PDB file of C-alpha atoms in Angstrom:
ATOM      1  CA  UNK A 230     -16.743  20.299   1.305  1.00 86.00           C
ATOM      2  CA  UNK A 231     -16.914  16.484   1.567  1.00 91.00           C
ATOM      3  CA  UNK A 232     -17.715  14.831   4.969  1.00 93.00           C
ATOM      4  CA  UNK A 233     -14.209  13.486   5.519  1.00 94.00           C
ATOM      5  CA  UNK A 234     -12.616  16.845   4.793  1.00 93.00           C
ATOM      6  CA  UNK A 235     -15.005  18.547   7.275  1.00 93.00           C
ATOM      7  CA  UNK A 236     -13.988  16.131   9.968  1.00 94.00           C
ATOM      8  CA  UNK A 237     -10.325  16.620   9.180  1.00 93.00           C
ATOM      9  CA  UNK A 238     -10.624  20.405   9.316  1.00 93.00           C
ATOM     10  CA  UNK A 239     -12.484  20.229  12.541  1.00 92.00           C
ATOM     11  CA  UNK A 240      -9.889  18.039  14.232  1.00 92.00           C
ATOM     12  CA  UNK A 241      -7.177  20.473  13.160  1.00 89.00           C
ATOM     13  CA  UNK A 242      -9.212  23.457  14.378  1.00 90.00           C
ATOM     14  CA  UNK A 243     -10.020  21.781  17.733  1.00 90.00           C
ATOM     15  CA  UNK A 244      -6.375  21.061  18.354  1.00 87.00           C
ATOM     16  CA  UNK A 245      -5.041  24.395  16.996  1.00 83.00           C
ATOM     17  CA  UNK A 246      -2.953  22.622  14.428  1.00 83.00           C
ATOM     18  CA  UNK A 247      -1.763  24.628  11.493  1.00 80.00           C
ATOM     19  CA  UNK A 248       0.165  21.949   9.686  1.00 79.00           C
ATOM     20  CA  UNK A 249      -2.002  21.827   6.559  1.00 86.00           C
ATOM     21  CA  UNK A 250      -3.119  24.152   3.880  1.00 87.00           C
ATOM     22  CA  UNK A 251      -6.427  22.950   2.356  1.00 87.00           C
ATOM     23  CA  UNK A 252      -7.397  23.214  -1.320  1.00 91.00           C
ATOM     24  CA  UNK A 253     -10.777  22.083  -2.821  1.00 91.00           C
ATOM     25  CA  UNK A 254     -11.446  20.894  -6.283  1.00 92.00           C
ATOM     26  CA  UNK A 255     -14.728  21.271  -8.207  1.00 89.00           C
ATOM     27  CA  UNK A 256     -14.922  17.611  -9.347  1.00 92.00           C
ATOM     28  CA  UNK A 257     -17.491  14.881  -8.918  1.00 92.00           C
ATOM     29  CA  UNK A 258     -15.972  13.464  -5.771  1.00 92.00           C
ATOM     30  CA  UNK A 259     -15.649  16.896  -4.167  1.00 93.00           C
ATOM     31  CA  UNK A 260     -11.995  16.255  -3.565  1.00 95.00           C
ATOM     32  CA  UNK A 261     -10.101  18.223  -0.878  1.00 95.00           C
ATOM     33  CA  UNK A 262      -6.352  18.142  -0.609  1.00 96.00           C
ATOM     34  CA  UNK A 263      -4.480  19.114   2.534  1.00 96.00           C
ATOM     35  CA  UNK A 264      -0.776  19.917   2.056  1.00 95.00           C
ATOM     36  CA  UNK A 265       1.826  19.901   4.768  1.00 94.00           C
ATOM     37  CA  UNK A 266       5.459  18.679   5.330  1.00 94.00           C
ATOM     38  CA  UNK A 267       7.362  16.215   7.475  1.00 95.00           C
ATOM     39  CA  UNK A 268      10.751  17.313   8.582  1.00 94.00           C
ATOM     40  CA  UNK A 269      13.234  14.384   8.960  1.00 94.00           C
ATOM     41  CA  UNK A 270      16.798  15.323   9.495  1.00 91.00           C
ATOM     42  CA  UNK A 271      17.732  17.806   6.818  1.00 91.00           C
ATOM     43  CA  UNK A 272      14.950  16.667   4.499  1.00 94.00           C
ATOM     44  CA  UNK A 273      11.567  18.346   4.285  1.00 95.00           C
ATOM     45  CA  UNK A 274       9.085  15.926   2.669  1.00 96.00           C
ATOM     46  CA  UNK A 275       5.781  17.212   1.215  1.00 96.00           C
ATOM     47  CA  UNK A 276       2.790  15.471   2.616  1.00 96.00           C
ATOM     48  CA  UNK A 277      -0.757  15.434   1.012  1.00 96.00           C
ATOM     49  CA  UNK A 278      -3.947  14.222   2.670  1.00 96.00           C
ATOM     50  CA  UNK A 279      -6.483  13.543  -0.192  1.00 95.00           C
ATOM     51  CA  UNK A 280     -10.103  13.188   1.035  1.00 95.00           C
ATOM     52  CA  UNK A 281     -13.101  12.759  -1.159  1.00 94.00           C
ATOM     53  CA  UNK A 282     -16.510  11.119  -1.503  1.00 93.00           C
ATOM     54  CA  UNK A 283     -14.971   7.754  -2.600  1.00 91.00           C
ATOM     55  CA  UNK A 284     -14.131   4.881  -0.256  1.00 89.00           C
ATOM     56  CA  UNK A 285     -10.513   5.891  -0.344  1.00 89.00           C
ATOM     57  CA  UNK A 286      -8.613   8.408   1.657  1.00 92.00           C
ATOM     58  CA  UNK A 287      -5.005   8.816   0.849  1.00 94.00           C
ATOM     59  CA  UNK A 288      -1.818  10.041   2.696  1.00 96.00           C
ATOM     60  CA  UNK A 289       0.927  10.685   0.206  1.00 96.00           C
ATOM     61  CA  UNK A 290       4.475  11.553   1.053  1.00 97.00           C
ATOM     62  CA  UNK A 291       6.812  12.615  -1.661  1.00 97.00           C
ATOM     63  CA  UNK A 292      10.186  10.939  -0.832  1.00 97.00           C
ATOM     64  CA  UNK A 293      12.042  12.401  -3.765  1.00 97.00           C
ATOM     65  CA  UNK A 294      10.728  14.706  -6.449  1.00 95.00           C
ATOM     66  CA  UNK A 295      11.946  14.428 -10.068  1.00 94.00           C
ATOM     67  CA  UNK A 296      12.820  11.586 -12.246  1.00 94.00           C
ATOM     68  CA  UNK A 297      14.955   8.616 -10.970  1.00 95.00           C
ATOM     69  CA  UNK A 298      18.246   8.418 -12.803  1.00 94.00           C
ATOM     70  CA  UNK A 299      18.091   5.589 -15.347  1.00 93.00           C
ATOM     71  CA  UNK A 300      21.186   4.014 -14.004  1.00 95.00           C
ATOM     72  CA  UNK A 301      19.599   3.758 -10.531  1.00 95.00           C
ATOM     73  CA  UNK A 302      16.138   2.654 -11.584  1.00 94.00           C
ATOM     74  CA  UNK A 303      16.608  -1.092 -11.046  1.00 94.00           C
ATOM     75  CA  UNK A 304      18.228  -0.658  -7.652  1.00 95.00           C
ATOM     76  CA  UNK A 305      15.544   1.785  -6.585  1.00 96.00           C
ATOM     77  CA  UNK A 306      12.689  -0.499  -7.612  1.00 95.00           C
ATOM     78  CA  UNK A 307      14.358  -3.391  -5.762  1.00 94.00           C
ATOM     79  CA  UNK A 308      14.673  -1.295  -2.549  1.00 96.00           C
ATOM     80  CA  UNK A 309      11.069  -0.139  -2.849  1.00 96.00           C
ATOM     81  CA  UNK A 310       9.984  -3.749  -3.295  1.00 94.00           C
ATOM     82  CA  UNK A 311      11.889  -4.664  -0.177  1.00 94.00           C
ATOM     83  CA  UNK A 312      10.206  -1.852   1.791  1.00 96.00           C
ATOM     84  CA  UNK A 313       6.833  -2.793   0.435  1.00 95.00           C
ATOM     85  CA  UNK A 314       7.367  -6.399   1.652  1.00 93.00           C
ATOM     86  CA  UNK A 315       8.689  -5.299   5.082  1.00 93.00           C
ATOM     87  CA  UNK A 316       6.195  -2.641   5.936  1.00 92.00           C
ATOM     88  CA  UNK A 317       2.664  -3.759   5.160  1.00 84.00           C
ATOM     89  CA  UNK A 318       0.892  -0.271   5.730  1.00 88.00           C
ATOM     90  CA  UNK A 319       3.082   1.499   3.194  1.00 94.00           C
ATOM     91  CA  UNK A 320       3.145   1.503  -0.537  1.00 97.00           C
ATOM     92  CA  UNK A 321       6.293   2.796  -2.267  1.00 97.00           C
ATOM     93  CA  UNK A 322       6.574   3.255  -6.078  1.00 97.00           C
ATOM     94  CA  UNK A 323       8.256   5.235  -8.683  1.00 97.00           C
ATOM     95  CA  UNK A 324       5.858   7.584 -10.389  1.00 95.00           C
ATOM     96  CA  UNK A 325       6.609   8.387 -14.101  1.00 91.00           C
ATOM     97  CA  UNK A 326       3.571  10.576 -14.525  1.00 88.00           C
ATOM     98  CA  UNK A 327       4.288  13.991 -16.131  1.00 82.00           C
ATOM     99  CA  UNK A 328       4.407  16.680 -13.476  1.00 82.00           C
ATOM    100  CA  UNK A 329       4.433  14.040 -10.751  1.00 84.00           C
ATOM    101  CA  UNK A 330       7.693  12.262 -11.262  1.00 93.00           C
ATOM    102  CA  UNK A 331       9.499  10.937  -8.224  1.00 96.00           C
ATOM    103  CA  UNK A 332       9.495   8.309  -5.514  1.00 97.00           C
ATOM    104  CA  UNK A 333       6.115   8.304  -3.689  1.00 97.00           C
ATOM    105  CA  UNK A 334       5.002   6.712  -0.381  1.00 97.00           C
ATOM    106  CA  UNK A 335       1.247   6.235  -0.073  1.00 96.00           C
ATOM    107  CA  UNK A 336      -0.908   5.086   2.873  1.00 95.00           C
ATOM    108  CA  UNK A 337      -4.320   4.258   1.559  1.00 92.00           C
ATOM    109  CA  UNK A 338      -7.053   4.457   4.234  1.00 90.00           C
ATOM    110  CA  UNK A 339     -10.294   2.881   2.922  1.00 89.00           C
ATOM    111  CA  UNK A 340     -13.346   4.159   4.798  1.00 86.00           C
ATOM    112  CA  UNK A 341     -16.878   5.503   4.249  1.00 85.00           C
ATOM    113  CA  UNK A 342     -17.495   9.190   5.134  1.00 86.00           C
ATOM    114  CA  UNK A 343     -19.692   8.058   8.014  1.00 86.00           C
ATOM    115  CA  UNK A 344     -16.934   5.898   9.659  1.00 84.00           C
ATOM    116  CA  UNK A 345     -14.085   8.256   8.740  1.00 89.00           C
ATOM    117  CA  UNK A 346     -11.987   9.047  11.755  1.00 88.00           C
ATOM    118  CA  UNK A 347      -9.583  12.000  11.193  1.00 91.00           C
ATOM    119  CA  UNK A 348      -7.663  11.002  14.348  1.00 90.00           C
ATOM    120  CA  UNK A 349      -6.619   7.782  12.427  1.00 89.00           C
ATOM    121  CA  UNK A 350      -5.130   9.959   9.706  1.00 92.00           C
ATOM    122  CA  UNK A 351      -3.044  12.059  12.166  1.00 92.00           C
ATOM    123  CA  UNK A 352      -2.082   8.851  14.015  1.00 91.00           C
ATOM    124  CA  UNK A 353      -0.843   7.262  10.711  1.00 92.00           C
ATOM    125  CA  UNK A 354       1.155  10.371   9.870  1.00 94.00           C
ATOM    126  CA  UNK A 355       2.739  11.121  13.258  1.00 93.00           C
ATOM    127  CA  UNK A 356       2.939   7.640  14.894  1.00 93.00           C
ATOM    128  CA  UNK A 357       3.390   5.364  11.915  1.00 93.00           C
ATOM    129  CA  UNK A 358       4.788   7.170   8.906  1.00 95.00           C
ATOM    130  CA  UNK A 359       7.141   9.696  10.730  1.00 96.00           C
ATOM    131  CA  UNK A 360       9.040   7.029  12.892  1.00 96.00           C
ATOM    132  CA  UNK A 361       9.291   4.738   9.835  1.00 96.00           C
ATOM    133  CA  UNK A 362      10.842   7.509   7.734  1.00 97.00           C
ATOM    134  CA  UNK A 363      13.220   8.542  10.538  1.00 97.00           C
ATOM    135  CA  UNK A 364      14.524   5.002  10.448  1.00 96.00           C
ATOM    136  CA  UNK A 365      14.586   4.324   6.652  1.00 97.00           C
ATOM    137  CA  UNK A 366      14.748   7.684   4.752  1.00 97.00           C
ATOM    138  CA  UNK A 367      18.502   8.127   4.701  1.00 96.00           C
ATOM    139  CA  UNK A 368      19.095   4.724   3.180  1.00 97.00           C
ATOM    140  CA  UNK A 369      16.321   5.153   0.688  1.00 97.00           C
ATOM    141  CA  UNK A 370      17.526   8.493  -0.474  1.00 97.00           C
ATOM    142  CA  UNK A 371      21.175   7.188  -0.725  1.00 96.00           C
ATOM    143  CA  UNK A 372      19.910   4.587  -3.270  1.00 97.00           C
ATOM    144  CA  UNK A 373      17.738   7.071  -5.083  1.00 97.00           C
ATOM    145  CA  UNK A 374      20.581   9.654  -5.396  1.00 94.00           C
ATOM    146  CA  UNK A 375      23.574   7.334  -5.869  1.00 90.00           C
ATOM    147  CA  UNK A 376      25.947   8.870  -8.228  1.00 83.00           C
ATOM    148  CA  UNK A 377      27.119   6.812 -11.246  1.00 66.00           C
ATOM    149  CA  UNK A 378      30.816   5.998 -10.992  1.00 62.00           C
ATOM    150  CA  UNK A 379      32.800   7.632 -13.673  1.00 53.00           C
ATOM    151  CA  UNK A 380      33.882   5.216 -16.366  1.00 53.00           C
ATOM    152  CA  UNK A 381      36.509   7.490 -17.688  1.00 54.00           C
ATOM    153  CA  UNK A 382      40.173   6.451 -17.128  1.00 56.00           C
ATOM    154  CA  UNK A 383      41.875   8.329 -14.360  1.00 55.00           C
ATOM    155  CA  UNK A 384      43.993  11.318 -15.636  1.00 55.00           C
ATOM    156  CA  UNK A 385      47.556  10.715 -15.771  1.00 53.00           C
ATOM    157  CA  UNK A 386      49.621  12.779 -13.356  1.00 53.00           C
ATOM    158  CA  UNK A 387      52.292  14.960 -14.812  1.00 52.00           C
ATOM    159  CA  UNK A 388      55.702  13.729 -13.911  1.00 50.00           C
ATOM    160  CA  UNK A 389      57.797  16.373 -12.291  1.00 49.00           C
ATOM    161  CA  UNK A 390      60.925  17.447 -14.180  1.00 46.00           C
ATOM    162  CA  UNK A 391      64.086  16.187 -12.675  1.00 44.00           C
TER     163      UNK A 391
ATOM    164  CA  UNK B 231     -12.176 -15.046  18.345  1.00 84.00           C
ATOM    165  CA  UNK B 232     -11.549 -11.332  18.084  1.00 90.00           C
ATOM    166  CA  UNK B 233     -14.471  -8.858  17.982  1.00 92.00           C
ATOM    167  CA  UNK B 234     -13.971  -7.816  14.307  1.00 93.00           C
ATOM    168  CA  UNK B 235     -14.144 -11.362  13.279  1.00 93.00           C
ATOM    169  CA  UNK B 236     -17.415 -11.845  15.152  1.00 93.00           C
ATOM    170  CA  UNK B 237     -18.901  -8.808  13.217  1.00 94.00           C
ATOM    171  CA  UNK B 238     -17.542 -10.222   9.942  1.00 93.00           C
ATOM    172  CA  UNK B 239     -19.138 -13.592  10.546  1.00 93.00           C
ATOM    173  CA  UNK B 240     -22.481 -12.033  11.447  1.00 94.00           C
ATOM    174  CA  UNK B 241     -22.323 -10.161   8.144  1.00 92.00           C
ATOM    175  CA  UNK B 242     -21.546 -13.309   6.172  1.00 92.00           C
ATOM    176  CA  UNK B 243     -24.498 -15.101   7.684  1.00 91.00           C
ATOM    177  CA  UNK B 244     -26.811 -12.205   7.097  1.00 92.00           C
ATOM    178  CA  UNK B 245     -25.766 -11.900   3.464  1.00 90.00           C
ATOM    179  CA  UNK B 246     -25.646 -15.688   2.933  1.00 90.00           C
ATOM    180  CA  UNK B 247     -21.948 -15.601   1.802  1.00 90.00           C
ATOM    181  CA  UNK B 248     -20.633 -19.046   2.003  1.00 87.00           C
ATOM    182  CA  UNK B 249     -17.338 -18.842   0.015  1.00 89.00           C
ATOM    183  CA  UNK B 250     -14.956 -18.662   2.995  1.00 90.00           C
ATOM    184  CA  UNK B 251     -13.276 -21.352   5.049  1.00 92.00           C
ATOM    185  CA  UNK B 252     -12.070 -20.009   8.375  1.00 92.00           C
ATOM    186  CA  UNK B 253      -9.108 -20.805  10.616  1.00 91.00           C
ATOM    187  CA  UNK B 254      -8.228 -19.472  14.064  1.00 90.00           C
ATOM    188  CA  UNK B 255      -4.622 -18.749  14.829  1.00 91.00           C
ATOM    189  CA  UNK B 256      -3.531 -19.053  18.414  1.00 86.00           C
ATOM    190  CA  UNK B 257      -1.493 -15.897  18.696  1.00 88.00           C
ATOM    191  CA  UNK B 258      -1.536 -12.759  20.885  1.00 89.00           C
ATOM    192  CA  UNK B 259      -3.675 -10.815  18.409  1.00 88.00           C
ATOM    193  CA  UNK B 260      -6.394 -13.522  18.214  1.00 90.00           C
ATOM    194  CA  UNK B 261      -5.995 -13.592  14.419  1.00 93.00           C
ATOM    195  CA  UNK B 262      -8.781 -15.139  12.367  1.00 94.00           C
ATOM    196  CA  UNK B 263      -8.137 -16.099   8.726  1.00 96.00           C
ATOM    197  CA  UNK B 264     -10.932 -16.434   6.182  1.00 96.00           C
ATOM    198  CA  UNK B 265      -9.892 -18.098   2.851  1.00 95.00           C
ATOM    199  CA  UNK B 266     -11.535 -18.268  -0.503  1.00 94.00           C
ATOM    200  CA  UNK B 267     -10.275 -18.538  -4.129  1.00 94.00           C
ATOM    201  CA  UNK B 268     -10.248 -15.897  -6.933  1.00 94.00           C
ATOM    202  CA  UNK B 269     -10.692 -17.309 -10.387  1.00 92.00           C
ATOM    203  CA  UNK B 270      -8.650 -15.930 -13.295  1.00 94.00           C
ATOM    204  CA  UNK B 271      -8.008 -17.172 -16.882  1.00 93.00           C
ATOM    205  CA  UNK B 272      -4.575 -18.380 -15.879  1.00 94.00           C
ATOM    206  CA  UNK B 273      -5.482 -20.252 -12.688  1.00 94.00           C
ATOM    207  CA  UNK B 274      -7.015 -19.710  -9.192  1.00 94.00           C
ATOM    208  CA  UNK B 275      -5.476 -17.426  -6.523  1.00 96.00           C
ATOM    209  CA  UNK B 276      -6.099 -17.919  -2.792  1.00 96.00           C
ATOM    210  CA  UNK B 277      -7.602 -14.805  -1.279  1.00 96.00           C
ATOM    211  CA  UNK B 278      -7.608 -14.253   2.513  1.00 96.00           C
ATOM    212  CA  UNK B 279      -9.303 -11.838   4.833  1.00 96.00           C
ATOM    213  CA  UNK B 280      -7.148 -11.427   8.045  1.00 96.00           C
ATOM    214  CA  UNK B 281      -8.755  -9.940  11.109  1.00 95.00           C
ATOM    215  CA  UNK B 282      -7.096  -9.456  14.588  1.00 93.00           C
ATOM    216  CA  UNK B 283      -7.016  -7.125  17.612  1.00 91.00           C
ATOM    217  CA  UNK B 284      -4.800  -4.550  15.901  1.00 90.00           C
ATOM    218  CA  UNK B 285      -6.204  -1.609  13.889  1.00 87.00           C
ATOM    219  CA  UNK B 286      -5.257  -3.369  10.650  1.00 90.00           C
ATOM    220  CA  UNK B 287      -7.653  -5.486   8.516  1.00 93.00           C
ATOM    221  CA  UNK B 288      -6.130  -7.174   5.579  1.00 95.00           C
ATOM    222  CA  UNK B 289      -7.356  -8.648   2.354  1.00 96.00           C
ATOM    223  CA  UNK B 290      -4.473 -10.666   0.926  1.00 97.00           C
ATOM    224  CA  UNK B 291      -4.115 -12.462  -2.415  1.00 97.00           C
ATOM    225  CA  UNK B 292      -1.397 -15.082  -3.114  1.00 97.00           C
ATOM    226  CA  UNK B 293      -0.876 -13.864  -6.638  1.00 97.00           C
ATOM    227  CA  UNK B 294       1.902 -16.187  -7.695  1.00 96.00           C
ATOM    228  CA  UNK B 295       3.063 -18.932  -5.344  1.00 95.00           C
ATOM    229  CA  UNK B 296       6.814 -19.550  -5.698  1.00 95.00           C
ATOM    230  CA  UNK B 297       7.028 -18.050  -9.213  1.00 97.00           C
ATOM    231  CA  UNK B 298       9.684 -15.412  -8.564  1.00 97.00           C
ATOM    232  CA  UNK B 299      13.224 -16.296  -9.789  1.00 97.00           C
ATOM    233  CA  UNK B 300      16.387 -14.558 -11.013  1.00 96.00           C
ATOM    234  CA  UNK B 301      15.127 -14.495 -14.560  1.00 96.00           C
ATOM    235  CA  UNK B 302      11.800 -12.676 -13.983  1.00 97.00           C
ATOM    236  CA  UNK B 303      12.652 -10.559 -10.813  1.00 96.00           C
ATOM    237  CA  UNK B 304      13.315  -7.351 -12.526  1.00 94.00           C
ATOM    238  CA  UNK B 305      10.442  -7.576 -14.958  1.00 96.00           C
ATOM    239  CA  UNK B 306       8.053  -8.388 -12.010  1.00 97.00           C
ATOM    240  CA  UNK B 307       9.353  -5.387 -10.096  1.00 95.00           C
ATOM    241  CA  UNK B 308       8.522  -3.217 -13.174  1.00 95.00           C
ATOM    242  CA  UNK B 309       5.019  -4.749 -13.423  1.00 97.00           C
ATOM    243  CA  UNK B 310       4.343  -4.299  -9.776  1.00 97.00           C
ATOM    244  CA  UNK B 311       5.622  -0.692  -9.759  1.00 96.00           C
ATOM    245  CA  UNK B 312       3.302   0.243 -12.605  1.00 95.00           C
ATOM    246  CA  UNK B 313       0.229  -1.414 -10.898  1.00 96.00           C
ATOM    247  CA  UNK B 314       1.125   0.099  -7.546  1.00 95.00           C
ATOM    248  CA  UNK B 315       1.344   3.469  -9.207  1.00 93.00           C
ATOM    249  CA  UNK B 316      -2.052   3.149 -10.945  1.00 93.00           C
ATOM    250  CA  UNK B 317      -4.286   1.522  -8.299  1.00 92.00           C
ATOM    251  CA  UNK B 318      -4.396   3.268  -4.971  1.00 85.00           C
ATOM    252  CA  UNK B 319      -6.417   0.660  -3.035  1.00 88.00           C
ATOM    253  CA  UNK B 320      -3.829  -2.161  -2.938  1.00 94.00           C
ATOM    254  CA  UNK B 321      -0.200  -2.974  -3.378  1.00 96.00           C
ATOM    255  CA  UNK B 322       1.843  -5.751  -4.779  1.00 97.00           C
ATOM    256  CA  UNK B 323       5.059  -7.053  -3.204  1.00 97.00           C
ATOM    257  CA  UNK B 324       7.405 -10.012  -3.308  1.00 96.00           C
ATOM    258  CA  UNK B 325       8.357 -12.145  -0.255  1.00 94.00           C
ATOM    259  CA  UNK B 326      11.863 -13.331  -0.929  1.00 92.00           C
ATOM    260  CA  UNK B 327      11.419 -16.052   1.674  1.00 93.00           C
ATOM    261  CA  UNK B 328       8.933 -18.028  -0.416  1.00 95.00           C
ATOM    262  CA  UNK B 329       9.659 -16.325  -3.886  1.00 96.00           C
ATOM    263  CA  UNK B 330       5.948 -15.387  -3.961  1.00 97.00           C
ATOM    264  CA  UNK B 331       4.049 -12.439  -5.287  1.00 97.00           C
ATOM    265  CA  UNK B 332       1.341 -11.063  -2.879  1.00 97.00           C
ATOM    266  CA  UNK B 333      -1.274  -8.353  -3.203  1.00 97.00           C
ATOM    267  CA  UNK B 334      -2.477  -6.692   0.001  1.00 96.00           C
ATOM    268  CA  UNK B 335      -5.344  -4.267   0.608  1.00 95.00           C
ATOM    269  CA  UNK B 336      -5.130  -2.953   4.111  1.00 92.00           C
ATOM    270  CA  UNK B 337      -7.940  -1.191   5.966  1.00 89.00           C
ATOM    271  CA  UNK B 338      -7.452   0.503   9.380  1.00 86.00           C
ATOM    272  CA  UNK B 339     -10.218   0.513  11.876  1.00 85.00           C
ATOM    273  CA  UNK B 340     -11.012   0.211  15.531  1.00 84.00           C
ATOM    274  CA  UNK B 341     -13.583  -2.359  16.627  1.00 87.00           C
ATOM    275  CA  UNK B 342     -16.221   0.500  16.936  1.00 86.00           C
ATOM    276  CA  UNK B 343     -15.579   1.721  13.313  1.00 83.00           C
ATOM    277  CA  UNK B 344     -15.132  -1.743  11.885  1.00 90.00           C
ATOM    278  CA  UNK B 345     -17.385  -2.220   8.798  1.00 91.00           C
ATOM    279  CA  UNK B 346     -17.513  -5.800   7.401  1.00 94.00           C
ATOM    280  CA  UNK B 347     -19.354  -4.510   4.267  1.00 93.00           C
ATOM    281  CA  UNK B 348     -16.300  -2.338   3.444  1.00 92.00           C
ATOM    282  CA  UNK B 349     -14.000  -5.326   3.782  1.00 94.00           C
ATOM    283  CA  UNK B 350     -16.308  -7.244   1.438  1.00 93.00           C
ATOM    284  CA  UNK B 351     -16.382  -4.358  -1.076  1.00 93.00           C
ATOM    285  CA  UNK B 352     -12.626  -4.071  -1.028  1.00 94.00           C
ATOM    286  CA  UNK B 353     -12.344  -7.751  -1.721  1.00 94.00           C
ATOM    287  CA  UNK B 354     -14.896  -7.645  -4.480  1.00 94.00           C
ATOM    288  CA  UNK B 355     -12.920  -4.765  -6.151  1.00 94.00           C
ATOM    289  CA  UNK B 356      -9.807  -6.973  -6.203  1.00 95.00           C
ATOM    290  CA  UNK B 357     -11.835  -9.971  -7.577  1.00 94.00           C
ATOM    291  CA  UNK B 358     -13.064  -7.750 -10.411  1.00 95.00           C
ATOM    292  CA  UNK B 359      -9.592  -6.195 -11.127  1.00 96.00           C
ATOM    293  CA  UNK B 360      -7.510  -9.375 -11.232  1.00 96.00           C
ATOM    294  CA  UNK B 361      -8.780 -11.269 -14.367  1.00 94.00           C
ATOM    295  CA  UNK B 362      -7.859  -8.164 -16.470  1.00 94.00           C
ATOM    296  CA  UNK B 363      -4.472  -7.826 -14.869  1.00 96.00           C
ATOM    297  CA  UNK B 364      -3.163 -11.407 -15.260  1.00 96.00           C
ATOM    298  CA  UNK B 365      -2.021 -11.109 -18.805  1.00 95.00           C
ATOM    299  CA  UNK B 366       0.547  -8.469 -17.831  1.00 96.00           C
ATOM    300  CA  UNK B 367       1.376 -10.582 -14.745  1.00 97.00           C
ATOM    301  CA  UNK B 368       2.240 -13.836 -16.482  1.00 96.00           C
ATOM    302  CA  UNK B 369       4.093 -11.948 -19.173  1.00 97.00           C
ATOM    303  CA  UNK B 370       6.275 -10.314 -16.504  1.00 97.00           C
ATOM    304  CA  UNK B 371       6.647 -13.620 -14.610  1.00 97.00           C
ATOM    305  CA  UNK B 372       7.494 -15.441 -17.880  1.00 96.00           C
ATOM    306  CA  UNK B 373       4.918 -18.164 -17.217  1.00 95.00           C
ATOM    307  CA  UNK B 374       1.755 -19.313 -18.925  1.00 93.00           C
ATOM    308  CA  UNK B 375      -0.309 -20.575 -15.965  1.00 92.00           C
ATOM    309  CA  UNK B 376      -0.149 -20.173 -12.263  1.00 91.00           C
ATOM    310  CA  UNK B 377       0.774 -23.033  -9.931  1.00 89.00           C
ATOM    311  CA  UNK B 378      -2.220 -24.876  -8.629  1.00 86.00           C
ATOM    312  CA  UNK B 379      -2.970 -23.229  -5.258  1.00 84.00           C
ATOM    313  CA  UNK B 380      -5.201 -26.051  -3.896  1.00 80.00           C
ATOM    314  CA  UNK B 381      -2.036 -28.154  -3.271  1.00 70.00           C
ATOM    315  CA  UNK B 382      -0.409 -25.637  -0.886  1.00 65.00           C
ATOM    316  CA  UNK B 383      -3.300 -23.610   0.607  1.00 59.00           C
TER     317      UNK B 383
END
């Protein structure tokens, strides 16, 4: 297991936290992925903490899984652009990758293994991302899931017989 | 001057890095701004390192000063979304107030964990990335060259 992941596991064990399920990959960077969820209103958003031997640690929240409707794409990109400008720590984007389509929120945490502080990861999830999503999620989802207005002419009502 | 800025300046002296001009902002967070320029085939871009008393350290590039308009807005959003999807260490965004494209790389650290080398590595990665990205950028922005940043920064 990589150094950052060891620190993250230790923090969770020391605090008796069972939020995350860990998974390790046999790749060059010894990637470890910890999967949990954030509950916001009626939504349960998957959260992944990705830790490896590179300079980058990543917190990824899946705002909405599945492709964005073509009719909503421009409005969604405009809203994500607005959020990216307003909230400097967060990066929103639409992912078109196969098996990973959806609207994603990333928090990148550049650090070396030596300086990695697992408490910063937990702080960013619970004190930065969670309050932010409690404030913005409903509006973001309403734009992602906006239904296209029907272009069909309204059905004529049947006149009652006199 | 904040403590992270002191450590950053010590690193710059030790490594004989002289490309930055610095400016102190008189604000609550004791912000220090270090500015240099990033060279690309379509023009120079100002690049800043912002250090203050908060846990955030920012490397910021002014990618296109005042280049955003109604005609290129949507194509720029598409370009930025694709880049934001591909590269995990930074993000592009548009500030509507000055119609400008920015790129930020944010690193979080306390003073104890602050590593000036890491800031410099993150900056170097952006400097190496940008020349290859500008063709897509100017196509999306529907321009051929960037505005001269030396006039405004």
